Tab-separated table of C-alpha atoms in Angstrom:
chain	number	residue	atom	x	y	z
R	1	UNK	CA	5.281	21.149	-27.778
R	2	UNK	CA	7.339	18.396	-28.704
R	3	UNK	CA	7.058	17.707	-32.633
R	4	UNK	CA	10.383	17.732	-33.645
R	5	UNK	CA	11.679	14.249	-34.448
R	6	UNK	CA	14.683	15.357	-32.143
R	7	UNK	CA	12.558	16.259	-28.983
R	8	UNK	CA	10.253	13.343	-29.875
R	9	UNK	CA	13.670	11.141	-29.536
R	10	UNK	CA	14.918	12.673	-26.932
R	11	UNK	CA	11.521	11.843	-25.097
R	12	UNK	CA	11.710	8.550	-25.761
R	13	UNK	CA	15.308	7.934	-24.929
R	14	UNK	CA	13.950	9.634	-21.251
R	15	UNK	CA	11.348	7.358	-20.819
R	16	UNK	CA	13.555	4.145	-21.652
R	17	UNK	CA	15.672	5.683	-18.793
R	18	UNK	CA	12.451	5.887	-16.807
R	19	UNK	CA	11.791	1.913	-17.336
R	20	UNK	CA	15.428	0.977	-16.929
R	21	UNK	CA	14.946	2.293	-13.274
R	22	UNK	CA	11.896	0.302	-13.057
R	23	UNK	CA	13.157	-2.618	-14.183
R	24	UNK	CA	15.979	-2.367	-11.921
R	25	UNK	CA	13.384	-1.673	-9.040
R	26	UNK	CA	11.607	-4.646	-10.166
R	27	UNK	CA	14.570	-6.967	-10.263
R	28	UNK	CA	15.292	-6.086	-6.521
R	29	UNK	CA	11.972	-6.574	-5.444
R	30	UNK	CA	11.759	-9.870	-6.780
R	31	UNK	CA	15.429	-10.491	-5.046
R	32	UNK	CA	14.089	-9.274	-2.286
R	33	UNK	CA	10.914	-11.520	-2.125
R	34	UNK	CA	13.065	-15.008	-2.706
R	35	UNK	CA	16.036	-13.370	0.062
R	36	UNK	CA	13.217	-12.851	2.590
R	37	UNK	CA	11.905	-16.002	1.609
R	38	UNK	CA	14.865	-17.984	2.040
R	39	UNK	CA	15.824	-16.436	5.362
R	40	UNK	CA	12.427	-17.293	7.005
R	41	UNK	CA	13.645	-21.086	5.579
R	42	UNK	CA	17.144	-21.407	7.176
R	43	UNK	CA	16.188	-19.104	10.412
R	44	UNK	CA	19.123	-17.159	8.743
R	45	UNK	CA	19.342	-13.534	10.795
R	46	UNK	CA	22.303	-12.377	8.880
R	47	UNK	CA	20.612	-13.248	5.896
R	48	UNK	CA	17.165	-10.908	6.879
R	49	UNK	CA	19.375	-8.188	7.651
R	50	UNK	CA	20.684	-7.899	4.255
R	51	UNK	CA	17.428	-8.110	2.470
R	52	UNK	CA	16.270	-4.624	5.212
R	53	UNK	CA	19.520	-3.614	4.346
R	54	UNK	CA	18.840	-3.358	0.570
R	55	UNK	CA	15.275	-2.319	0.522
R	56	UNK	CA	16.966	1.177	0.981
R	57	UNK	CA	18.018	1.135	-2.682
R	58	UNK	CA	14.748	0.330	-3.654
R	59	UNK	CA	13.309	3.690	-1.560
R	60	UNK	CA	16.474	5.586	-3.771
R	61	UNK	CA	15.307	4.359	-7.068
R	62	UNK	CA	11.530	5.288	-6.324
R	63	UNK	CA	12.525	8.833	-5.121
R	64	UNK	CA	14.926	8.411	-8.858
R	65	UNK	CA	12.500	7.422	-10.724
R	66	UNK	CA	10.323	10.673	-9.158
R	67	UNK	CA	13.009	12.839	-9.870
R	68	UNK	CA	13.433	11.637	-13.820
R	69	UNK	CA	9.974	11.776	-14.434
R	70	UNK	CA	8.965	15.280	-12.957
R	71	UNK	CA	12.128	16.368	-15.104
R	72	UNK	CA	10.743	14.639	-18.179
R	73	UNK	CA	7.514	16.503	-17.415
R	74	UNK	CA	9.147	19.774	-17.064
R	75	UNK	CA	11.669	19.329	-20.145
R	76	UNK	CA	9.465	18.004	-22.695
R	77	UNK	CA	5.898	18.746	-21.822
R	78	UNK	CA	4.337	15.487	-23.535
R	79	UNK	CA	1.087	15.099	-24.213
R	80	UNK	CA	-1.893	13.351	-23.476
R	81	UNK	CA	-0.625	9.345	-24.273
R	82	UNK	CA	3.465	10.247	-23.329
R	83	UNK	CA	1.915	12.095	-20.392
R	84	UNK	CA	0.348	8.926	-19.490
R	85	UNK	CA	2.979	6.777	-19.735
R	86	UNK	CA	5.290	9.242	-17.668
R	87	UNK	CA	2.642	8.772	-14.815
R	88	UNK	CA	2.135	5.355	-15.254
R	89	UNK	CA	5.810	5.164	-14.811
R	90	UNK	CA	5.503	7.258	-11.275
R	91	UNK	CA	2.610	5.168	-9.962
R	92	UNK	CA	4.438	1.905	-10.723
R	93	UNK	CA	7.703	3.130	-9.298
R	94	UNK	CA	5.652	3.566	-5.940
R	95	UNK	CA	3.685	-0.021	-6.135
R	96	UNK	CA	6.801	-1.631	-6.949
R	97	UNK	CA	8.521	0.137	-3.976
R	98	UNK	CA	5.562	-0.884	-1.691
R	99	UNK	CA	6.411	-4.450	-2.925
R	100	UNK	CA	9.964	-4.466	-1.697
R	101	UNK	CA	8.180	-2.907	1.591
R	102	UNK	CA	6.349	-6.314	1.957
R	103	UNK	CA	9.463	-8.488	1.408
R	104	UNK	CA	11.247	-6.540	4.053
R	105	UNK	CA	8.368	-7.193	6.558
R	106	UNK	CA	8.475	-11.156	5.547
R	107	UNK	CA	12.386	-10.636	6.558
R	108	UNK	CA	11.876	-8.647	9.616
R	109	UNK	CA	9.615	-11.632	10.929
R	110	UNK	CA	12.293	-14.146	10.780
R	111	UNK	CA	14.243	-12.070	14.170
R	112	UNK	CA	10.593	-13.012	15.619
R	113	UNK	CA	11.003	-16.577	15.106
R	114	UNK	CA	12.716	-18.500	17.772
R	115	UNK	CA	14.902	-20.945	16.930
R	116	UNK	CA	13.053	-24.184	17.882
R	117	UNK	CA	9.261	-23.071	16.805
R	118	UNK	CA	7.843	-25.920	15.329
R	119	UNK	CA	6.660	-24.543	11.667
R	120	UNK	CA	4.608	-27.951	9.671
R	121	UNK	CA	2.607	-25.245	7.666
R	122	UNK	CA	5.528	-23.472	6.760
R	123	UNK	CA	5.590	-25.674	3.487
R	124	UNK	CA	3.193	-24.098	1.453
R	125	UNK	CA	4.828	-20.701	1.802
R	126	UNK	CA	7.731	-21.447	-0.545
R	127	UNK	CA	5.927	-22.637	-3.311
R	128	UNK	CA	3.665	-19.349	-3.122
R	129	UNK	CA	6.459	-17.091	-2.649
R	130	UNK	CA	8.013	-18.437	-5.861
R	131	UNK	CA	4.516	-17.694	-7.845
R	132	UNK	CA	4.374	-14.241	-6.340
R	133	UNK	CA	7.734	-13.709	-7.591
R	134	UNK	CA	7.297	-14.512	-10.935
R	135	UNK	CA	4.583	-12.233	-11.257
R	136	UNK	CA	6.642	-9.515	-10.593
R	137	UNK	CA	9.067	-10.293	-12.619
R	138	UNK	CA	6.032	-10.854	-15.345
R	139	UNK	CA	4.074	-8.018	-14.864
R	140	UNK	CA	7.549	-5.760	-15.283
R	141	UNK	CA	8.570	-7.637	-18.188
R	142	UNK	CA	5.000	-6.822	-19.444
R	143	UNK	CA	5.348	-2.963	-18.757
R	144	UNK	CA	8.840	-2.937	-20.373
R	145	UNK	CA	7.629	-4.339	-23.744
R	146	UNK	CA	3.838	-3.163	-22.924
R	147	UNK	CA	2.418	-6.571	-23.706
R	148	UNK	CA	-1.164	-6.682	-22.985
R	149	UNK	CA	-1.847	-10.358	-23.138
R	150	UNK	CA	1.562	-11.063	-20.759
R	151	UNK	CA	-0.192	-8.509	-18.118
R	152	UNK	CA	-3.707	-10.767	-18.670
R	153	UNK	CA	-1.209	-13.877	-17.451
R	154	UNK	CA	-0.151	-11.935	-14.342
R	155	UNK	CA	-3.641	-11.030	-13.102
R	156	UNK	CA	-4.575	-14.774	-13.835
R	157	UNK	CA	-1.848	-15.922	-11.533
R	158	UNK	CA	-3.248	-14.236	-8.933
R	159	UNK	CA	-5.577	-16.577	-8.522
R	160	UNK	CA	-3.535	-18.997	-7.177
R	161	UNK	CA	-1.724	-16.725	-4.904
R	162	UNK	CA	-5.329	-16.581	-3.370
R	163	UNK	CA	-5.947	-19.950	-3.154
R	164	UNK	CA	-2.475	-20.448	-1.276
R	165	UNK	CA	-3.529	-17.380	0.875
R	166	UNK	CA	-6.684	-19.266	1.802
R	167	UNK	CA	-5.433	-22.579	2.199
R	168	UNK	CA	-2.223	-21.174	4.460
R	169	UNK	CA	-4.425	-19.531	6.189
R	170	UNK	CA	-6.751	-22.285	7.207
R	171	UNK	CA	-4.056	-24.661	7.894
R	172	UNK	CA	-2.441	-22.550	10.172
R	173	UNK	CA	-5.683	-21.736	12.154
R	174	UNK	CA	-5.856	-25.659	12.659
R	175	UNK	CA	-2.354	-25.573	13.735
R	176	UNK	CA	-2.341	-22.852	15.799
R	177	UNK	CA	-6.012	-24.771	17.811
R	178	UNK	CA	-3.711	-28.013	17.945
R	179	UNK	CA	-0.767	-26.636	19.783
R	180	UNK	CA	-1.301	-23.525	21.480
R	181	UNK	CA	2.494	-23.178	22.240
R	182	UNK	CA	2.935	-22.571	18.205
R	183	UNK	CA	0.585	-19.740	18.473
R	184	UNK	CA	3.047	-16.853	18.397
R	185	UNK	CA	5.113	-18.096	15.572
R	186	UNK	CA	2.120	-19.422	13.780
R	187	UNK	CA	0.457	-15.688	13.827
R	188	UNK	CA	3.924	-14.573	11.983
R	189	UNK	CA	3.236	-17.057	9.047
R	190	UNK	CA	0.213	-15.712	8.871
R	191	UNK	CA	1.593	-12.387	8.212
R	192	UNK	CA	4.154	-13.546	6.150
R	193	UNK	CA	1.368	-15.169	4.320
R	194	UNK	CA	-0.382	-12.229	4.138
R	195	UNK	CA	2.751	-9.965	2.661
R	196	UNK	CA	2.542	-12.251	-0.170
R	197	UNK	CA	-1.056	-11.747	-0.935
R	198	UNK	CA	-0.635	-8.153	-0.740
R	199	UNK	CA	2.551	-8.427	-3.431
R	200	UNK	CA	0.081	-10.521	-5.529
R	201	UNK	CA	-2.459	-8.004	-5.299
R	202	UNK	CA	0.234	-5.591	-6.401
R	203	UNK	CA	1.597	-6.937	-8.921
R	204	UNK	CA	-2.100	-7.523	-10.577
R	205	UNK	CA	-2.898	-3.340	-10.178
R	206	UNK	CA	0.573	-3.166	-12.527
R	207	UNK	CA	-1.051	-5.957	-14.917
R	208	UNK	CA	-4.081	-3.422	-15.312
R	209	UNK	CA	-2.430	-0.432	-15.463
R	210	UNK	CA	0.252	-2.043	-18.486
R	211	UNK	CA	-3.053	-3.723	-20.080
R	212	UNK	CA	-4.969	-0.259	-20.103
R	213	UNK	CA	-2.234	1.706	-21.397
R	214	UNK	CA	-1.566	-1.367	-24.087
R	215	UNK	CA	-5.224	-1.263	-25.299
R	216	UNK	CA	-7.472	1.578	-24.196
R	217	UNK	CA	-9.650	-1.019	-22.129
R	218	UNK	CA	-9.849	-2.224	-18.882
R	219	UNK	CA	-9.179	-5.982	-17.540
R	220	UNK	CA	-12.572	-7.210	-16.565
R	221	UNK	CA	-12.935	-6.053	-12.627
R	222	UNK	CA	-11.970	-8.925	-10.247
R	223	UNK	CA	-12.133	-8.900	-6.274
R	224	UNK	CA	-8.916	-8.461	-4.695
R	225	UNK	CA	-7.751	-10.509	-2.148
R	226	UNK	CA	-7.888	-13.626	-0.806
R	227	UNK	CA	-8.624	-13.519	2.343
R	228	UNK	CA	-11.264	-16.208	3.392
R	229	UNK	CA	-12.377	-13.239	5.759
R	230	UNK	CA	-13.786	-11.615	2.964
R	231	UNK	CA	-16.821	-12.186	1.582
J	1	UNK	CA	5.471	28.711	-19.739
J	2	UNK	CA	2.524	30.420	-16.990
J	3	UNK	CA	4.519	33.305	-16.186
J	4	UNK	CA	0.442	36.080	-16.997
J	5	UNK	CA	-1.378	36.909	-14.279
J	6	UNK	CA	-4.030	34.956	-15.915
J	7	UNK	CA	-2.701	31.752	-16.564
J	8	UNK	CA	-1.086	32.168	-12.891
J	9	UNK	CA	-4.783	32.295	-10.854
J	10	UNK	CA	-5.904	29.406	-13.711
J	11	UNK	CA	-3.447	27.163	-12.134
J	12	UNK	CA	-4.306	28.095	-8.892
J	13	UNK	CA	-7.842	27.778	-9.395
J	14	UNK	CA	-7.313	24.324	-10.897
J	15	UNK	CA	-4.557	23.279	-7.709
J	16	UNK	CA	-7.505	24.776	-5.337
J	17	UNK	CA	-9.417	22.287	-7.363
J	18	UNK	CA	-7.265	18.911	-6.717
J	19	UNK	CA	-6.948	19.932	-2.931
J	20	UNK	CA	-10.965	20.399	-2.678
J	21	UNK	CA	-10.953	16.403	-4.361
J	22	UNK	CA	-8.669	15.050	-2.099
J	23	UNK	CA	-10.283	16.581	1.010
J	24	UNK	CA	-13.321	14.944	-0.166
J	25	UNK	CA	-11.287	11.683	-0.186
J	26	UNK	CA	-9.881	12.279	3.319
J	27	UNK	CA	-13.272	12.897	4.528
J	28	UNK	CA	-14.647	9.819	3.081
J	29	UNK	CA	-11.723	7.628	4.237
J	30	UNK	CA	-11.678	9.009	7.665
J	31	UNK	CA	-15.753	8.100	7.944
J	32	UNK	CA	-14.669	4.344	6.289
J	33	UNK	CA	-12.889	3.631	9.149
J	34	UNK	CA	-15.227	5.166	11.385
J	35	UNK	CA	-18.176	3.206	10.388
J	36	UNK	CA	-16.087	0.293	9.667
J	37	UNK	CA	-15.592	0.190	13.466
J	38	UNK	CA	-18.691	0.632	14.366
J	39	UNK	CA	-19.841	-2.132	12.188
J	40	UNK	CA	-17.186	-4.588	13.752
J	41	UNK	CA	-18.345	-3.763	17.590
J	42	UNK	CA	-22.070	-3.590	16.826
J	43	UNK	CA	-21.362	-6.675	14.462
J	44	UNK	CA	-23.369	-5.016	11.956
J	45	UNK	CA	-23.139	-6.883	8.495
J	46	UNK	CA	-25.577	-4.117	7.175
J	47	UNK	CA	-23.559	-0.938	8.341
J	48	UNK	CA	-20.352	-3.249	6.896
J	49	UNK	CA	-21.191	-3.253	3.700
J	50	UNK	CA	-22.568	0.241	3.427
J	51	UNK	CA	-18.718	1.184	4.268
J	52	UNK	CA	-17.762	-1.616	1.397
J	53	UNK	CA	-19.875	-0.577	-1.383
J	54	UNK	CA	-19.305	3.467	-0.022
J	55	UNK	CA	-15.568	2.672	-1.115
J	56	UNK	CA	-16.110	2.656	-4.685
J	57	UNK	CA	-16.629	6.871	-4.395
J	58	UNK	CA	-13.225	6.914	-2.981
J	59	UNK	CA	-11.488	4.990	-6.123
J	60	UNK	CA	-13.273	7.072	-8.880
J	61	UNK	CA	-12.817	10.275	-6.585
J	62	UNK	CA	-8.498	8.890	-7.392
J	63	UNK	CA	-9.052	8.405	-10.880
J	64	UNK	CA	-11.131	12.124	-10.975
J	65	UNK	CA	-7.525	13.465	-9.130
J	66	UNK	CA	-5.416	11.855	-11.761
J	67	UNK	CA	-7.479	12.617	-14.741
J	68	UNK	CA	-7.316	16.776	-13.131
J	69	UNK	CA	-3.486	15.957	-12.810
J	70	UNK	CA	-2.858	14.946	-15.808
J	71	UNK	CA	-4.617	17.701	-17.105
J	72	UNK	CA	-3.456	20.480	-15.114
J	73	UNK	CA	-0.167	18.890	-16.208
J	74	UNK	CA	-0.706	19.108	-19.835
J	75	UNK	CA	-2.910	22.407	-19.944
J	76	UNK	CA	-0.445	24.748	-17.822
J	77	UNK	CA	3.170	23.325	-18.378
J	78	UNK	CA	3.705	24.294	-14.337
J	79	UNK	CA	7.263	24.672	-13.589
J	80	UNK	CA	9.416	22.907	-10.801
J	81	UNK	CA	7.649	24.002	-7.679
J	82	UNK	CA	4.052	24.205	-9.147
J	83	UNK	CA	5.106	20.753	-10.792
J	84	UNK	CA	5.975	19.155	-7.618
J	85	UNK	CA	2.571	19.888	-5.935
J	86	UNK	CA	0.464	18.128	-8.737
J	87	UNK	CA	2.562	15.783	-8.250
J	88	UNK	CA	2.335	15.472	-4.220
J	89	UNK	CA	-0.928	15.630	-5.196
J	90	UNK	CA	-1.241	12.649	-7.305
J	91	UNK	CA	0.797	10.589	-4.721
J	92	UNK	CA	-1.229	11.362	-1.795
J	93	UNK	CA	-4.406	10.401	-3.436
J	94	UNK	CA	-3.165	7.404	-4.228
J	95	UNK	CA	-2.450	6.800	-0.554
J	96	UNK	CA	-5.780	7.834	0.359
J	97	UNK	CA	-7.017	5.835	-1.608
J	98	UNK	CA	-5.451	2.625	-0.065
J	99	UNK	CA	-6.745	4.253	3.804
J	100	UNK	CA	-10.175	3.586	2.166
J	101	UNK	CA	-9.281	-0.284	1.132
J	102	UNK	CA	-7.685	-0.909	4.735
J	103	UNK	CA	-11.475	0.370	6.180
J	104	UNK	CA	-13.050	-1.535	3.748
J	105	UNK	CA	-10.736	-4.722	4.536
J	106	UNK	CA	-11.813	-4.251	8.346
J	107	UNK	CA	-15.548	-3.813	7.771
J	108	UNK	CA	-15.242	-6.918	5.615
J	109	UNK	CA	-14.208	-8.981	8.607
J	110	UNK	CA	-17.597	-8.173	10.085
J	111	UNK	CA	-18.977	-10.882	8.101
J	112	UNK	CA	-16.305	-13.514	8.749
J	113	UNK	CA	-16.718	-13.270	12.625
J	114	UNK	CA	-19.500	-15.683	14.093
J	115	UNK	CA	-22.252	-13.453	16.174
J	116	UNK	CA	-21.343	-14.816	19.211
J	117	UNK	CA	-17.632	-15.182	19.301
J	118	UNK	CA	-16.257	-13.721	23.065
J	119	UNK	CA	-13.488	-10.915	21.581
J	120	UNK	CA	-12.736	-9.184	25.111
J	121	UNK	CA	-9.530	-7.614	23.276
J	122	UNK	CA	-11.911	-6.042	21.321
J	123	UNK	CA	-11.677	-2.789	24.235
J	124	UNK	CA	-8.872	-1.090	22.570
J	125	UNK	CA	-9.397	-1.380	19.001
J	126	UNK	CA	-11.758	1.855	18.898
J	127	UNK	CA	-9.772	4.239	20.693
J	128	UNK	CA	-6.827	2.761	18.422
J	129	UNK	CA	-9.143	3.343	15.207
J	130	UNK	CA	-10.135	6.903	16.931
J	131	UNK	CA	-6.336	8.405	16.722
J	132	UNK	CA	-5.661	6.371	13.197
J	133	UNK	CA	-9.120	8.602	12.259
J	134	UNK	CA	-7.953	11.911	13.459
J	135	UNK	CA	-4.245	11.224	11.651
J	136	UNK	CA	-6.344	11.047	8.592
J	137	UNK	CA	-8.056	13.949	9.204
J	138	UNK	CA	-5.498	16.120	10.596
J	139	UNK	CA	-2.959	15.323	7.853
J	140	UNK	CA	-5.154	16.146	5.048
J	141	UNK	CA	-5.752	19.318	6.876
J	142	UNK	CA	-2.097	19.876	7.266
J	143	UNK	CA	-1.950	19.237	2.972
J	144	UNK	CA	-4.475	21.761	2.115
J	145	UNK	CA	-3.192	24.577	4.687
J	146	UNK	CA	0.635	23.213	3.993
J	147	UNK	CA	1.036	23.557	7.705
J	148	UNK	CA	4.111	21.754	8.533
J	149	UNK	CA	3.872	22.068	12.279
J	150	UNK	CA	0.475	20.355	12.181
J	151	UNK	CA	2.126	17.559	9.791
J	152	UNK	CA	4.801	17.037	12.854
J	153	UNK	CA	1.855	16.649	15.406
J	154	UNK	CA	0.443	13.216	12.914
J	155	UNK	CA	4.183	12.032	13.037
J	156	UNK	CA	4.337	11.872	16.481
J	157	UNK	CA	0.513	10.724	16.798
J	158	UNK	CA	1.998	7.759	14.745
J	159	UNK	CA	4.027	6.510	18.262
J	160	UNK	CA	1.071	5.957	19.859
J	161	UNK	CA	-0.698	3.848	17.005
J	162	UNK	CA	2.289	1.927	17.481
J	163	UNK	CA	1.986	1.625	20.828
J	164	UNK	CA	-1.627	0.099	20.217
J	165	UNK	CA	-0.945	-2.106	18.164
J	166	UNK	CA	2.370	-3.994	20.283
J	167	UNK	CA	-0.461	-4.145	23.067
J	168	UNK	CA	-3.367	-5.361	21.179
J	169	UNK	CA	-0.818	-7.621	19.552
J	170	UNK	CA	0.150	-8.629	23.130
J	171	UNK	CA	-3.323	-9.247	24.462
J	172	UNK	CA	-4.446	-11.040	21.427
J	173	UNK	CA	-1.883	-13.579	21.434
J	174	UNK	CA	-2.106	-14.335	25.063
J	175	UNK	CA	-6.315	-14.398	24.175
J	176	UNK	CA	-5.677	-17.112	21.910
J	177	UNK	CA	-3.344	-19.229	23.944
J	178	UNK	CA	-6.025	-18.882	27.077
J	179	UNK	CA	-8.950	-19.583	24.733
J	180	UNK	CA	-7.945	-21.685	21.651
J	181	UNK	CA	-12.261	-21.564	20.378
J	182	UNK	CA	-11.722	-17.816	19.971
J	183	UNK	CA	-8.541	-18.310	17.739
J	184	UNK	CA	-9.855	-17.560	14.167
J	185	UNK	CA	-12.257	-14.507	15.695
J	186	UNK	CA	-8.973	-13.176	17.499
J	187	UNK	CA	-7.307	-14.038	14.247
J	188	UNK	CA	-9.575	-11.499	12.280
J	189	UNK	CA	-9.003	-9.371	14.954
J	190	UNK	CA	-5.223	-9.404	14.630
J	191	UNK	CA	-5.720	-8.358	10.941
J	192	UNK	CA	-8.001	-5.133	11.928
J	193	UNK	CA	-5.222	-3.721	14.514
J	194	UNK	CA	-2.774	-4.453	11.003
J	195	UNK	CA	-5.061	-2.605	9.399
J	196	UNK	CA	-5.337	0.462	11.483
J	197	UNK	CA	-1.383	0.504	12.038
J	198	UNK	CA	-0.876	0.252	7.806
J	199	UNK	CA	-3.326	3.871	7.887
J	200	UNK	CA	-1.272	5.086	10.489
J	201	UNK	CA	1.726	4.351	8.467
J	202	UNK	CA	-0.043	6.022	5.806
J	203	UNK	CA	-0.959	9.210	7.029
J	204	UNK	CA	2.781	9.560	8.754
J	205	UNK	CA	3.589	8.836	4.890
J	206	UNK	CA	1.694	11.817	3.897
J	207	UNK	CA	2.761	14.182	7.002
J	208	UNK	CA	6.235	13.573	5.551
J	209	UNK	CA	5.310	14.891	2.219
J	210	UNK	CA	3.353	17.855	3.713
J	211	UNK	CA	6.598	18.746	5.619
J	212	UNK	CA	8.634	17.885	3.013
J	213	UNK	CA	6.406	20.005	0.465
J	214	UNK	CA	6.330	23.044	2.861
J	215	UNK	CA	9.862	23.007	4.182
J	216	UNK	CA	11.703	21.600	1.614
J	217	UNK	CA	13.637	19.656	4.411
J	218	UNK	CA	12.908	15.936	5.705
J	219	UNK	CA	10.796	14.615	8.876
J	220	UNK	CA	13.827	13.241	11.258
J	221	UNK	CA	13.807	9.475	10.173
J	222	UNK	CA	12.043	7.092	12.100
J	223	UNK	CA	11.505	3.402	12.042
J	224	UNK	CA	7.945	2.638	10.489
J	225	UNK	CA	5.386	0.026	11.904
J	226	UNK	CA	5.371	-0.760	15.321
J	227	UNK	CA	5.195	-4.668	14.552
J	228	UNK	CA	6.479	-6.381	17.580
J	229	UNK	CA	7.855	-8.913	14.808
J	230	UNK	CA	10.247	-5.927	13.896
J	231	UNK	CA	13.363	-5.214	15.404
């Protein structure tokens, strides 16, 4: 058991290592939301590409992060809270890899695009990409220095991320009645619309998991999802 | 480290253990989907949110799996291979855990589609939710017999999940175009064949650990989600 105050070191320097990875992870999911974003924008092919192109690293540093903390597991058998934290560290890994997942299918829409689709209701999907962004970048920021009341920010910002959701979602039904031709592009927003819920909804599991590890308690239980469909 | 016959059978008793819990959670997942399809065609808002409320048992069955991990974890120290199996463990109840919300997102649709919306396209959803059921079932069969040549078989079941979905995709859009009333039931609609695909994805997810666990050597890459937007 790890009671030396050289094992117990050696611990933590292994999990720092473990949330350097996921910071990194978090950093290119959060690139990877704005890239996607931005290539949906300028109908920018090249651009999509890259953003597929990188979510690869993100798959290399999940599988990393894996590898670190079944070796951490192994090496220094911690205990009840460090054995926590090294599974909260896998389970993040994997939600934040999912994320990056999400972006990639925002960026694989924009080869489904054509050119000359006429996209009004495209507007509101910037602004709510940029708030689904920032809550990864919050809710890892939040893990990193385990701030409770940072995580309790995130989850509130999901709220908003819903209300885009629903009010995307309606305007695009609208659109899609009013001109039939839009209907194929139209049902991509939707998805893209959709992807960003999903990272929202994400990004808010992470905020409870970093605010139950912080304080022992859980965030009071919300209902995911935005979807007008539901409920 | 476990290396007495004792401490040997505990850890198998308590890995027989984990593998008996997340059975239970395939079994419950695959009859989500089930009766979340049967809700949606009978439009059923009772039998919808018997399959809502129902997934609840599947999210503390994941937290029973991780509290046993963790535990297993702590109590027996197991060593690389052992490690690696609480581990798959952990990760693959985590993904059956999201089957269960992609059911429970379908049967909440029941509610948002009006009694007597005309959904023709509605014909091949079941038979699509039918194979996405027997992935689940077969793959979690595959897990607790670590049969890698069943594991295969849901791979390749995947391919014609896919295939559903491009056609219901297909036949929805051209629906909508034909009938622009029926454009926010087909809409819901769209979102259910999503849903079915994403547990398809999931349980090819899974056979890839299974194989992966087993054989120690990869599932041949393929290209995930059979989104028409892709590619």
């Amino acid at each position: 058991m790890p009671t030396t105050g050289h094992t117990i070191k050696a611990f933590d320097q292994d999990l720092d290592r473990l949330r350097a990875s996921i910071a990194e992870m978090g950093g290119l999911a959060e690139a990877a939301i704005a890239g996607a974003m931005r290539a949906l924008i300028d109908r920018d092919v090249n651009a999509a590409n890259a953003v597929i192109e990188n979510d690869a690293r993100l798959d290399a540093l999940e599988a990393e992060v894996e590898r670190q903390a079944v070796q951490v597991i192994a090496l220094r058998a911690p205990m009840a809270n460090d054995l926590r934290e090294v599974v909260a560290a896998l389970k993040i890994a994997g939600v934040v890899e999912r994320m990056g997942d999400y972006a990639k299918n925002i960026a694989k829409r924009v080869h489904a695009i054509e050119p000359g689709a006429d996209l009004q209701p495209l507007s509101l999907l910037p602004e709510m990409a940029r708030i689904t962004g920032d809550m990864v970048r919050m809710v890892l920021e939040a893990f990193i220095r385990r701030d409770p009341e940072q995580a309790t920010q995130v989850s509130e910002r999901d709220r908003a991320v819903d209300d885009f959701y629903n009010s995307i979602f309606r305007t695009l039904l609208t659109f899609m009645m009013e001109r039939p031709q839009s209907i194929t592009a139209a049902t991509h927003l939707l998805f893209v619309a959709k992807n960003l819920e999903r990272i929202g909804d994400h990004a808010t599991n992470v905020a409870e998991m970093v605010y139950f590890a912080a304080t022992g308690t859980h965030l009071a239980e919300r209902e995911k999802g935005g979807d007008p469909a539901r409920g």
